[in-house]
Amino acid sequence: MNAKRTDFLATVVINLIVATVVGILVFLLAYILISGLPHVSWSFLTGTTDAFSGAGGIGVQLFNSFYLLVLTMLISVPISLGAGIYLAEYAKDNWRTSLIRSAIEVLSSLPSVVVGLFGFLLFVVKFKIGFSVISGAIALTFFNLPLLTRNIEESLSAVSRSQREAGLSLGLSKWKTEIGIILPVALPGIVTGIVLSAGRVFGEAAALIYTAGQSAPVTNFGDWNPMDPASPLNPFRPAETLAVHIWKVNTEGLANNAAQLSAAASAVLIIAVLLFNLGARLLGNFLYRRVTASK
Amino acid sequence: MLKQYSFEETAVQTFDEKTSLAMKTENLQVFYGANHAMHDADLAFPKNQITALIGASGSGKSTYLRSLNRMNDGIATVTGKIWYHNVDINEPTVNIYEIRRHIGMVFQRPNPFAKSIRENIVYALRANGLKNKAELEERVEKSLRGAALWDEVKDSLDKSALSLSGGQQQRLCIARSIAMEPDVLLLDEPCSALDPISTVKVEETLLELQKKYSIIIVTHNMQQAARVSSQCAFFHLGHVMEYTPTGTMFSNPQIPVTQDYIAGSFG
Ligand SMILES: Nc1ncnc2c1ncn2[C@@H]1O[C@H](COP(=O)(O)OP(=O)(O)O)[C@@H](O)[C@H]1O
Ligand SMILES: [Mg+2]
């Protein structure tokens, strides 16, 4: 076979593979949206759920999902940023570093249901926090940290060595170089990583069933004091998320329109994730342009 | 096969008391793990002159140069003495960040920060505590003029440095270094990634800059060494073989290895 033919064949095969992947994605999205969207209404989006049958709106669950996401990110982004910077810039190539790396690898391969059960035993039972937003957020942090850390480390390491040398040769400390010069360049990659992990967190159910709980007590959306038991911001209240709700409606829902309910909730979940991706991507590009002064 | 030359037969000049020196190394040795990349380099660099380091690729020029501002810290083991203002800056107790502000460096590949042209110059100044806006602006103009870049960029200081041409980027890197007001400027093959016209501009810049700075430049381009430098050190396989005034080096090399290298009949 000559080079030209090989090239042609490879191109065809690669295009077919790409088309398959895109096709599956489009099919999935279209299927979920078409079967779910007709049942989505304003009252569905904002209404409350009947605690017994699972019928009714998903307002509280939608809020819970976002709140849990924000809380998880508030905890896990700073930690993984620190860990990522440490691994990319400070860690020496020795047994301790490889131990840390293996630990991260193991943590990232733990099934999320195991992480959830661990969170249940430790926070809910042992520390007596109960099913709560904070228990869920910590469980999700465990599940989020390894991927985020690795992503941040890789984004930082991908920035050319010559940028580091430039910083150091001007008498900047390692830390200043990393924060002021390397991080801005790595930012779009980091933001993309955060977005991807946010999508996973948003859609996660298994780790939350036994930590954030399966009930969404009606909360008072007029009360934003996180200390009040009825406040939506109270981190110690149980908080069923949208993904958990979908799982619950499907497994133990007693409503006669359970299939429609879960289809509609799935469509909302998908749209939220898509919007979130898009928004954060725009934000990443905007930040990049701001810090690098590029057009 | 490379021809064998004796490492014993060297011709390294020294300077008398009257010459004021910018820097000097004694018995400088560099090891990359077990690889002994630099042997016993004893070189002195006169103030306000350009010294060129020449030699084949892999002869240890960059290794030597990077030792001078401690850029080899964490990469290689450097032993021996590096005298700068009567201080041995190879001592572990020396503040390397402070040293690097006095001994600037420009690299082979232009490496401007992914920031605006202005920010490239002021970032490190600000990090070192210079906050006065007017003073920062003044440094921007002064250093860009010093690097012969001002006229080309004065209207686009807020544009990304990455939008400049390679030659402009390299002059920006020079400007960024001299904005720190160092007294020694180390350049590692600063023109190897540039076209001939940009090269000429950088060379003119260097000739102008030697009035204020002491310059040590690595180059594999012998014409360049001949054009810009006052003295020239020839490196061979990790040894300094000859260090003489540039005129002598090119018209009357002292030892066989330099003669062969200059004549282009090496190995
Ligand atoms: N970062 C490094 N790690 C290990 N060995 C290196 C490194 N940099 C250079 N060397 C080795 O040191 C020797 C001299 O290299 P270098 O100083 O880059 O030469 P030159 O600049 O004259 O081309 C070479 O044998 C090279 O392989
Ligand atoms: Mg080199």
Coordinates of C-alpha atoms and ligand atoms in Angstrom, one line a residue:
Chain A
M1 CA 0.0 0.0 0.0
N2 CA 1.4 3.4 -0.8
A3 CA 1.5 6.3 1.5
K4 CA -1.3 8.2 -0.2
R5 CA -3.7 5.2 0.1
T6 CA -2.8 4.6 3.7
D7 CA -3.4 8.3 4.4
F8 CA -6.8 8.1 2.7
L9 CA -7.9 5.0 4.5
A10 CA -6.8 6.3 7.8
T11 CA -8.7 9.6 7.2
V12 CA -11.8 7.6 6.3
V13 CA -11.6 5.4 9.4
I14 CA -10.9 8.3 11.7
N15 CA -13.8 10.3 10.3
L16 CA -16.1 7.3 10.7
I17 CA -15.0 7.0 14.4
V18 CA -15.6 10.7 15.0
A19 CA -18.9 10.5 13.3
T20 CA -20.0 7.6 15.4
V21 CA -19.1 9.4 18.6
V22 CA -20.9 12.6 17.6
G23 CA -23.8 10.5 16.4
I24 CA -24.2 8.7 19.7
L25 CA -24.0 12.0 21.5
V26 CA -26.6 13.7 19.3
F27 CA -28.9 10.7 19.5
L28 CA -28.7 10.6 23.3
L29 CA -29.3 14.3 23.7
A30 CA -32.1 14.4 21.2
Y31 CA -33.8 11.3 22.8
I32 CA -33.7 12.7 26.3
L33 CA -34.8 16.2 25.2
I34 CA -37.6 15.0 23.0
S35 CA -39.0 12.6 25.5
G36 CA -38.6 15.0 28.5
L37 CA -39.1 18.6 27.3
P38 CA -42.8 18.3 26.5
H39 CA -43.4 17.6 30.2
V40 CA -41.3 20.5 31.5
S41 CA -43.3 23.5 32.5
W42 CA -42.7 26.5 34.8
S43 CA -44.6 24.9 37.6
F44 CA -42.6 21.7 37.2
L45 CA -39.3 23.7 37.4
T46 CA -40.4 25.7 40.5
G47 CA -42.9 23.4 42.2
T48 CA -42.4 21.2 45.2
T49 CA -42.4 17.5 45.3
D50 CA -45.0 15.4 47.1
A51 CA -42.8 13.6 49.7
F52 CA -44.8 10.4 49.5
S53 CA -45.3 9.8 45.8
G54 CA -42.5 11.7 44.3
A55 CA -44.9 13.5 42.0
G56 CA -44.8 17.3 41.5
G57 CA -42.2 19.8 40.7
I58 CA -38.4 19.8 41.1
G59 CA -37.7 23.4 42.3
V60 CA -36.0 22.4 45.5
Q61 CA -34.0 19.6 43.9
L62 CA -32.8 21.9 41.2
F63 CA -31.7 24.4 43.8
N64 CA -30.1 21.7 45.8
S65 CA -28.1 20.5 42.8
F66 CA -26.6 23.9 42.2
Y67 CA -26.0 24.6 45.9
L68 CA -24.2 21.3 46.3
L69 CA -22.2 22.0 43.2
V70 CA -21.1 25.4 44.4
L71 CA -20.3 24.1 47.8
T72 CA -18.3 21.2 46.4
M73 CA -16.4 23.5 44.1
L74 CA -15.7 26.0 46.9
I75 CA -14.1 23.1 48.9
S76 CA -12.4 21.2 46.1
V77 CA -11.0 23.9 43.8
P78 CA -8.7 25.5 46.3
I79 CA -7.5 22.2 47.6
S80 CA -6.8 20.7 44.2
L81 CA -5.2 24.0 43.0
G82 CA -2.8 23.8 45.9
A83 CA -2.1 20.1 45.3
G84 CA -1.8 20.6 41.5
I85 CA 0.7 23.5 42.0
Y86 CA 2.6 21.4 44.5
L87 CA 2.8 18.4 42.1
A88 CA 3.6 20.5 39.0
E89 CA 6.2 22.7 40.5
Y90 CA 7.5 21.7 43.9
A91 CA 7.3 18.0 44.2
K92 CA 10.7 16.3 43.8
D93 CA 10.9 13.1 41.8
N94 CA 11.1 10.7 44.7
W95 CA 9.2 8.0 46.4
R96 CA 7.1 10.4 48.4
T97 CA 5.8 12.0 45.2
S98 CA 5.1 8.7 43.6
L99 CA 3.2 7.7 46.7
I100 CA 1.1 10.8 46.5
R101 CA 0.5 10.2 42.8
S102 CA -0.6 6.6 43.5
A103 CA -2.9 7.7 46.3
I104 CA -4.5 10.2 43.9
E105 CA -4.9 7.4 41.3
V106 CA -6.5 5.1 43.8
L107 CA -8.8 7.8 45.0
S108 CA -9.9 8.5 41.5
S109 CA -10.7 4.9 40.8
L110 CA -12.9 4.4 43.8
P111 CA -16.5 3.7 42.8
S112 CA -18.7 6.7 43.7
V113 CA -21.1 4.4 45.7
V114 CA -18.2 3.4 47.9
V115 CA -17.3 7.1 48.4
G116 CA -21.0 7.7 49.3
L117 CA -21.1 4.8 51.8
F118 CA -17.9 6.0 53.4
G119 CA -19.3 9.6 53.7
F120 CA -22.4 8.0 55.2
L121 CA -20.5 6.1 57.9
L122 CA -18.1 8.9 58.7
F123 CA -20.2 12.1 58.5
V124 CA -23.7 11.0 58.7
V125 CA -23.4 8.3 61.4
K126 CA -20.1 8.9 63.2
F127 CA -20.0 12.7 63.3
K128 CA -23.8 12.7 63.6
I129 CA -24.1 15.4 60.9
G130 CA -27.0 13.6 59.4
F131 CA -28.1 13.6 55.8
S132 CA -27.0 17.1 54.8
V133 CA -25.7 19.3 52.1
I134 CA -22.4 19.5 53.8
S135 CA -22.0 15.7 54.1
G136 CA -22.8 15.5 50.4
A137 CA -20.4 18.2 49.5
I138 CA -17.6 16.5 51.3
A139 CA -18.3 13.2 49.7
L140 CA -18.4 14.8 46.3
T141 CA -15.1 16.6 47.2
F142 CA -13.4 13.2 47.7
F143 CA -14.7 12.1 44.4
N144 CA -13.7 15.3 42.7
L145 CA -10.3 16.1 44.1
P146 CA -8.2 13.5 42.2
L147 CA -9.5 14.4 38.8
L148 CA -9.3 18.1 39.4
T149 CA -5.8 17.8 40.9
R150 CA -4.5 15.8 38.0
N151 CA -6.1 18.2 35.5
I152 CA -4.6 21.3 37.2
E153 CA -1.2 19.6 37.4
E154 CA -1.3 18.7 33.7
S155 CA -2.5 22.1 32.7
L156 CA 0.3 23.8 34.6
S157 CA 3.0 21.3 33.4
A158 CA 1.9 21.9 29.8
V159 CA 3.1 25.5 30.0
S160 CA 6.5 25.7 28.5
R161 CA 9.5 25.5 30.8
S162 CA 10.9 28.6 29.1
Q163 CA 8.1 30.7 30.7
R164 CA 9.3 29.5 34.1
E165 CA 12.9 30.2 33.3
A166 CA 11.9 33.7 32.2
G167 CA 10.2 34.3 35.5
L168 CA 13.0 32.9 37.6
S169 CA 15.7 34.8 35.6
L170 CA 14.0 38.0 36.6
G171 CA 14.4 37.2 40.2
L172 CA 10.8 36.2 40.8
S173 CA 10.2 33.5 43.4
K174 CA 9.0 30.1 42.2
W175 CA 5.6 31.0 43.8
K176 CA 5.3 34.4 42.1
T177 CA 6.3 32.8 38.8
E178 CA 3.7 30.0 39.2
I179 CA 0.9 32.3 40.2
G180 CA 1.5 35.3 38.1
I181 CA 2.9 33.8 34.9
I182 CA 2.2 30.1 34.6
L183 CA -1.3 30.0 36.1
P184 CA -2.8 32.6 33.7
V185 CA -1.6 30.7 30.7
A186 CA -2.9 27.4 32.1
L187 CA -6.2 29.0 33.1
P188 CA -8.3 27.9 30.1
G189 CA -7.2 24.3 30.6
I190 CA -8.0 24.5 34.3
V191 CA -11.4 26.0 33.7
T192 CA -12.2 23.3 31.2
G193 CA -11.2 20.7 33.8
I194 CA -13.4 22.4 36.4
V195 CA -16.3 22.4 34.0
L196 CA -16.0 18.8 33.2
S197 CA -15.8 17.8 36.8
A198 CA -18.7 20.2 37.6
G199 CA -20.7 18.2 35.0
R200 CA -19.9 15.0 36.7
V201 CA -20.6 16.4 40.2
F202 CA -23.9 17.8 39.0
G203 CA -25.0 14.5 37.6
E204 CA -23.7 12.3 40.4
A205 CA -26.3 10.3 42.3
A206 CA -24.6 7.3 43.9
A207 CA -22.3 9.3 46.2
L208 CA -25.2 11.4 47.4
I209 CA -28.0 9.0 48.2
Y210 CA -26.5 8.2 51.6
T211 CA -24.9 11.6 52.3
A212 CA -27.0 14.4 51.1
G213 CA -30.0 12.2 51.5
Q214 CA -33.1 11.4 49.5
S215 CA -35.5 14.0 50.9
A216 CA -36.0 17.5 49.8
P217 CA -37.8 19.2 52.7
V218 CA -39.7 22.3 51.6
T219 CA -37.5 25.2 52.2
N220 CA -38.3 28.9 52.6
F221 CA -36.8 30.7 49.7
G222 CA -37.5 34.0 51.4
D223 CA -35.0 33.1 54.2
W224 CA -31.3 33.4 53.1
N225 CA -29.7 33.1 56.6
P226 CA -27.7 29.9 56.4
M227 CA -28.1 29.4 60.1
D228 CA -31.9 29.0 59.9
P229 CA -33.1 25.4 59.7
A230 CA -35.6 26.3 56.9
S231 CA -33.2 28.4 54.9
P232 CA -32.2 26.9 51.5
L233 CA -28.6 27.9 52.3
N234 CA -28.5 25.9 55.6
P235 CA -25.7 23.3 54.9
F236 CA -27.0 21.0 57.6
R237 CA -30.4 20.2 56.0
P238 CA -31.0 17.1 53.9
A239 CA -30.9 17.9 50.2
E240 CA -32.0 15.5 47.5
T241 CA -30.5 16.6 44.2
L242 CA -32.0 16.4 40.8
A243 CA -29.9 13.3 39.9
V244 CA -30.9 11.5 43.1
H245 CA -34.5 12.5 42.4
I246 CA -34.4 10.9 39.0
W247 CA -33.0 7.8 40.5
K248 CA -35.6 7.8 43.3
V249 CA -38.6 8.5 41.0
N250 CA -37.5 5.6 38.8
T251 CA -36.9 3.1 41.6
E252 CA -39.5 3.8 44.2
G253 CA -41.7 6.5 42.7
L254 CA -45.4 5.9 43.3
A255 CA -46.6 8.6 41.0
N256 CA -48.5 7.2 38.0
N257 CA -46.6 9.5 35.7
A258 CA -43.2 8.5 37.1
A259 CA -41.8 7.8 33.6
Q260 CA -42.7 11.3 32.4
L261 CA -41.4 12.9 35.6
S262 CA -38.0 11.3 35.3
A263 CA -37.8 12.0 31.6
A264 CA -38.6 15.7 32.3
A265 CA -36.1 15.9 35.2
S266 CA -33.5 14.3 33.0
A267 CA -34.0 16.8 30.3
V268 CA -33.6 19.6 32.8
L269 CA -30.5 18.0 34.2
I270 CA -28.9 17.7 30.7
I271 CA -29.8 21.3 29.8
A272 CA -28.4 22.6 33.1
V273 CA -25.1 20.7 32.5
L274 CA -24.9 22.0 28.9
L275 CA -25.6 25.6 30.0
F276 CA -23.0 25.3 32.7
N277 CA -20.4 24.0 30.3
L278 CA -21.1 26.7 27.8
G279 CA -21.0 29.5 30.4
A280 CA -17.8 28.4 32.0
R281 CA -16.1 28.0 28.7
L282 CA -17.0 31.5 27.8
L283 CA -15.7 32.6 31.2
G284 CA -12.5 30.7 30.6
N285 CA -11.8 32.4 27.3
F286 CA -12.8 35.8 28.7
L287 CA -10.4 35.4 31.6
Y288 CA -7.6 34.2 29.3
R289 CA -8.0 37.2 27.1
R290 CA -8.0 39.5 30.1
V291 CA -4.9 38.1 31.6
T292 CA -2.9 37.6 28.4
A293 CA -4.0 40.7 26.6
S294 CA -4.6 38.6 23.5
K295 CA -7.4 39.3 21.1
Chain B
M1 CA 35.5 10.5 15.0
L2 CA 36.3 13.7 16.7
K3 CA 40.0 14.5 16.7
Q4 CA 41.7 14.2 20.1
Y5 CA 43.1 17.4 21.6
S6 CA 45.0 17.7 24.8
F7 CA 43.0 19.5 27.5
E8 CA 46.3 20.5 29.1
E9 CA 47.2 22.8 26.3
T10 CA 45.1 25.9 27.0
A11 CA 45.5 29.6 26.5
V12 CA 43.4 31.5 29.0
Q13 CA 44.0 35.2 29.5
T14 CA 43.9 36.8 32.9
F15 CA 43.5 40.5 33.7
D16 CA 45.7 42.7 35.8
E17 CA 44.6 44.6 38.9
K18 CA 43.7 47.7 36.9
T19 CA 41.0 46.1 34.8
S20 CA 37.7 46.3 36.6
L21 CA 35.8 43.1 36.4
A22 CA 32.1 42.4 36.3
M23 CA 32.4 38.8 37.3
K24 CA 34.9 36.0 37.6
T25 CA 34.8 32.3 38.1
E26 CA 37.4 30.1 39.7
N27 CA 37.5 26.3 39.3
L28 CA 33.9 26.2 38.2
Q29 CA 32.7 22.7 37.7
V30 CA 29.3 21.5 36.7
F31 CA 27.8 18.0 37.0
Y32 CA 24.5 16.7 35.7
G33 CA 24.4 13.7 37.9
A34 CA 27.4 11.7 36.8
N35 CA 27.9 13.7 33.7
H36 CA 30.8 16.1 34.3
A37 CA 29.7 18.8 31.9
M38 CA 32.0 21.6 32.8
H39 CA 35.6 21.3 34.0
D40 CA 37.6 23.9 35.9
A41 CA 36.4 27.1 34.2
D42 CA 38.5 30.1 35.2
L43 CA 37.2 33.1 33.4
A44 CA 37.1 36.8 34.2
F45 CA 34.7 39.3 32.5
P46 CA 35.8 42.9 32.2
K47 CA 33.1 45.5 33.0
N48 CA 31.2 47.2 30.1
Q49 CA 32.5 44.9 27.5
I50 CA 31.0 42.1 25.5
T51 CA 32.5 38.7 26.0
A52 CA 31.5 35.9 23.6
L53 CA 31.4 32.2 24.5
I54 CA 31.9 30.1 21.4
G55 CA 32.3 26.4 20.7
A56 CA 30.5 23.5 19.2
S57 CA 27.1 22.4 20.3
G58 CA 27.2 20.4 23.5
S59 CA 30.5 22.0 24.6
G60 CA 29.1 23.4 27.8
K61 CA 28.5 27.0 26.9
S62 CA 24.9 27.2 28.2
T63 CA 25.9 25.1 31.2
Y64 CA 28.5 27.6 32.1
L65 CA 26.4 30.6 31.4
R66 CA 23.4 29.3 33.4
S67 CA 25.7 28.8 36.4
L68 CA 26.5 32.5 36.5
N69 CA 23.1 33.5 37.7
R70 CA 22.4 30.3 39.5
M71 CA 19.8 29.1 36.9
N72 CA 21.4 25.7 37.3
D73 CA 20.1 25.4 40.9
G74 CA 18.0 22.3 41.2
I75 CA 19.2 21.1 37.7
A76 CA 22.9 20.6 38.2
T77 CA 25.6 20.6 40.9
V78 CA 27.9 23.5 40.5
T79 CA 31.1 23.7 42.5
G80 CA 33.8 26.4 42.5
K81 CA 33.6 30.1 43.0
I82 CA 31.7 32.7 41.2
W83 CA 32.9 36.2 42.2
Y84 CA 30.6 39.1 41.8
H85 CA 31.3 42.3 43.7
N86 CA 33.7 40.4 46.0
V87 CA 31.0 38.0 47.0
D88 CA 31.1 34.3 46.0
I89 CA 27.5 34.0 44.7
N90 CA 27.9 30.2 44.5
E91 CA 27.5 30.0 48.2
P92 CA 24.3 28.3 49.2
T93 CA 23.4 31.1 51.6
V94 CA 23.3 33.7 48.8
N95 CA 19.9 35.1 48.0
I96 CA 19.5 33.8 44.4
Y97 CA 16.5 36.0 43.7
E98 CA 18.5 39.1 44.5
I99 CA 21.4 37.8 42.4
R100 CA 19.2 37.3 39.4
R101 CA 18.0 40.9 39.5
H102 CA 21.6 42.0 39.2
I103 CA 22.5 39.4 36.6
G104 CA 19.8 39.2 34.0
M105 CA 19.4 36.5 31.4
V106 CA 18.0 36.3 27.8
F107 CA 17.3 32.8 26.4
Q108 CA 17.8 31.1 23.1
R109 CA 14.1 31.0 22.2
P110 CA 12.3 34.3 22.8
N111 CA 10.1 33.7 25.8
P112 CA 7.9 36.7 26.5
F113 CA 5.1 36.2 29.0
A114 CA 1.6 35.7 27.6
K115 CA 0.8 39.2 28.7
S116 CA 0.7 42.6 27.2
I117 CA 4.0 44.3 26.1
R118 CA 3.8 46.7 29.0
E119 CA 2.9 44.0 31.5
N120 CA 5.9 41.9 30.3
I121 CA 8.2 44.7 31.5
V122 CA 6.4 45.9 34.6
Y123 CA 5.3 42.5 36.1
A124 CA 8.6 41.7 37.7
L125 CA 9.2 45.3 38.7
R126 CA 5.9 45.4 40.5
A127 CA 6.6 42.0 42.1
N128 CA 9.8 43.6 43.5
G129 CA 7.9 46.4 45.1
L130 CA 8.0 49.2 42.5
K131 CA 4.4 50.5 42.6
N132 CA 4.6 54.1 41.4
K133 CA 2.7 54.3 38.1
A134 CA 4.7 57.1 36.6
E135 CA 8.0 55.4 37.5
L136 CA 6.8 52.1 35.9
E137 CA 5.8 53.9 32.7
E138 CA 9.2 55.6 32.6
R139 CA 10.9 52.2 33.0
V140 CA 8.8 50.8 30.2
E141 CA 9.9 53.5 27.8
K142 CA 13.5 53.5 28.9
S143 CA 14.0 49.8 28.6
L144 CA 12.1 49.5 25.3
R145 CA 14.3 52.3 23.9
G146 CA 17.3 50.5 25.3
A147 CA 16.4 47.4 23.4
A148 CA 15.6 49.5 20.3
L149 CA 12.0 48.4 20.3
W150 CA 10.3 51.6 21.4
D151 CA 9.5 53.1 18.0
E152 CA 7.9 49.8 16.8
V153 CA 5.7 49.2 19.8
K154 CA 5.0 52.6 21.5
D155 CA 1.5 52.7 20.2
S156 CA 0.6 49.1 21.1
L157 CA 1.9 48.6 24.6
D158 CA -1.4 46.9 25.5
K159 CA -1.2 44.4 22.8
S160 CA -0.2 40.8 23.5
A161 CA 3.6 40.3 23.4
L162 CA 2.9 37.1 21.5
S163 CA 1.6 39.1 18.6
L164 CA 5.1 40.5 18.0
S165 CA 7.6 39.0 15.5
G166 CA 10.3 36.7 16.8
G167 CA 12.9 39.4 16.5
Q168 CA 10.7 41.9 18.3
Q169 CA 9.9 39.3 21.0
Q170 CA 13.6 38.8 21.6
R171 CA 14.2 42.5 21.9
L172 CA 11.3 42.6 24.3
C173 CA 13.0 39.9 26.4
I174 CA 16.1 42.1 26.4
A175 CA 14.0 45.1 27.4
R176 CA 12.4 43.0 30.2
S177 CA 15.9 42.1 31.5
I178 CA 17.3 45.6 31.4
A179 CA 14.2 47.1 33.0
M180 CA 15.4 45.4 36.2
E181 CA 18.6 47.6 35.8
P182 CA 21.0 44.7 36.2
D183 CA 24.6 45.2 35.8
V184 CA 25.5 42.0 33.9
L185 CA 23.4 40.6 31.0
L186 CA 23.8 37.0 30.1
L187 CA 22.5 36.0 26.6
D188 CA 22.3 32.4 25.4
E189 CA 22.3 32.3 21.6
P190 CA 19.8 35.2 21.5
C191 CA 19.8 35.3 17.7
S192 CA 19.7 31.6 16.8
A193 CA 15.9 31.7 16.2
L194 CA 16.0 35.0 14.4
D195 CA 16.3 36.1 10.8
P196 CA 19.3 38.1 9.6
I197 CA 17.7 41.5 9.8
S198 CA 16.5 40.9 13.4
T199 CA 19.9 39.6 14.2
V200 CA 21.5 42.8 13.0
K201 CA 19.1 44.8 15.2
V202 CA 19.8 42.7 18.3
E203 CA 23.6 43.1 17.7
E204 CA 23.3 46.8 17.3
T205 CA 21.3 46.9 20.5
L206 CA 24.0 44.9 22.3
L207 CA 26.8 47.2 21.1
E208 CA 24.8 50.1 22.5
L209 CA 24.0 48.4 25.7
Q210 CA 27.6 47.6 26.6
K211 CA 28.1 51.2 27.6
K212 CA 25.9 50.5 30.6
Y213 CA 26.1 46.8 31.1
S214 CA 28.6 44.0 31.1
I215 CA 27.5 41.4 28.6
I216 CA 28.3 37.8 28.2
I217 CA 26.9 36.2 25.1
V218 CA 26.9 32.6 24.0
T219 CA 26.9 32.2 20.2
H220 CA 27.6 29.4 17.8
N221 CA 27.9 32.0 15.1
M222 CA 31.6 33.0 14.8
Q223 CA 30.9 36.1 12.6
Q224 CA 28.6 37.3 15.3
A225 CA 31.3 36.8 18.0
A226 CA 33.7 38.7 15.7
R227 CA 31.3 41.5 15.2
V228 CA 30.2 42.2 18.7
S229 CA 32.7 40.9 21.3
S230 CA 35.9 42.3 22.8
Q231 CA 37.1 38.9 24.0
C232 CA 36.1 35.5 23.2
A233 CA 36.2 32.2 25.1
F234 CA 36.4 28.9 23.2
F235 CA 34.7 25.9 24.8
H236 CA 35.5 22.3 23.9
L237 CA 33.9 19.3 25.5
G238 CA 33.3 21.0 28.8
H239 CA 36.7 22.7 28.9
V240 CA 37.6 26.3 28.3
M241 CA 40.5 26.0 25.8
E242 CA 41.3 29.5 24.8
Y243 CA 40.3 32.9 26.1
T244 CA 41.8 35.8 24.2
P245 CA 40.9 39.2 22.7
T246 CA 38.5 38.6 19.9
G247 CA 41.0 39.9 17.3
T248 CA 43.6 37.4 18.5
M249 CA 41.1 34.6 18.6
F250 CA 40.1 35.0 14.9
S251 CA 43.4 36.1 13.3
N252 CA 45.9 34.3 15.4
P253 CA 44.4 31.5 17.5
Q254 CA 46.9 30.2 20.1
I255 CA 46.4 26.5 20.2
P256 CA 45.7 23.7 17.7
V257 CA 42.1 23.1 18.8
T258 CA 41.1 26.7 18.3
Q259 CA 43.0 26.9 15.1
D260 CA 41.0 24.0 13.7
Y261 CA 37.7 25.3 15.0
I262 CA 38.2 28.7 13.6
A263 CA 39.4 27.3 10.3
G264 CA 36.3 25.0 10.2
S265 CA 38.4 21.8 10.0
F266 CA 37.2 20.5 13.3
G267 CA 36.9 16.7 13.8
Ligands
LIG1 N1 19.4 19.9 31.8 C1 20.4 19.0 31.5 N2 20.4 17.8 32.1 C2 21.4 16.9 31.8 N3 22.4 17.1 31.0 C3 22.5 18.3 30.4 C4 21.5 19.3 30.6 N4 21.8 20.4 29.9 C5 22.9 20.1 29.2 N5 23.3 18.9 29.5 C6 24.6 18.2 29.0 O1 25.7 19.1 29.2 C7 26.5 19.1 28.1 C8 26.7 20.5 27.6 O2 25.5 21.0 27.2 P1 25.2 22.6 26.9 O3 25.8 23.4 28.0 O4 23.8 22.7 26.6 O5 26.1 22.8 25.6 P2 26.0 24.0 24.6 O6 25.2 25.1 25.2 O7 27.5 24.4 24.4 O8 25.5 23.5 23.3 C9 25.9 18.2 27.1 O9 26.6 17.0 27.2 C10 24.5 18.1 27.5 O10 24.0 16.8 27.2
MG2 MG 23.4 26.0 24.4

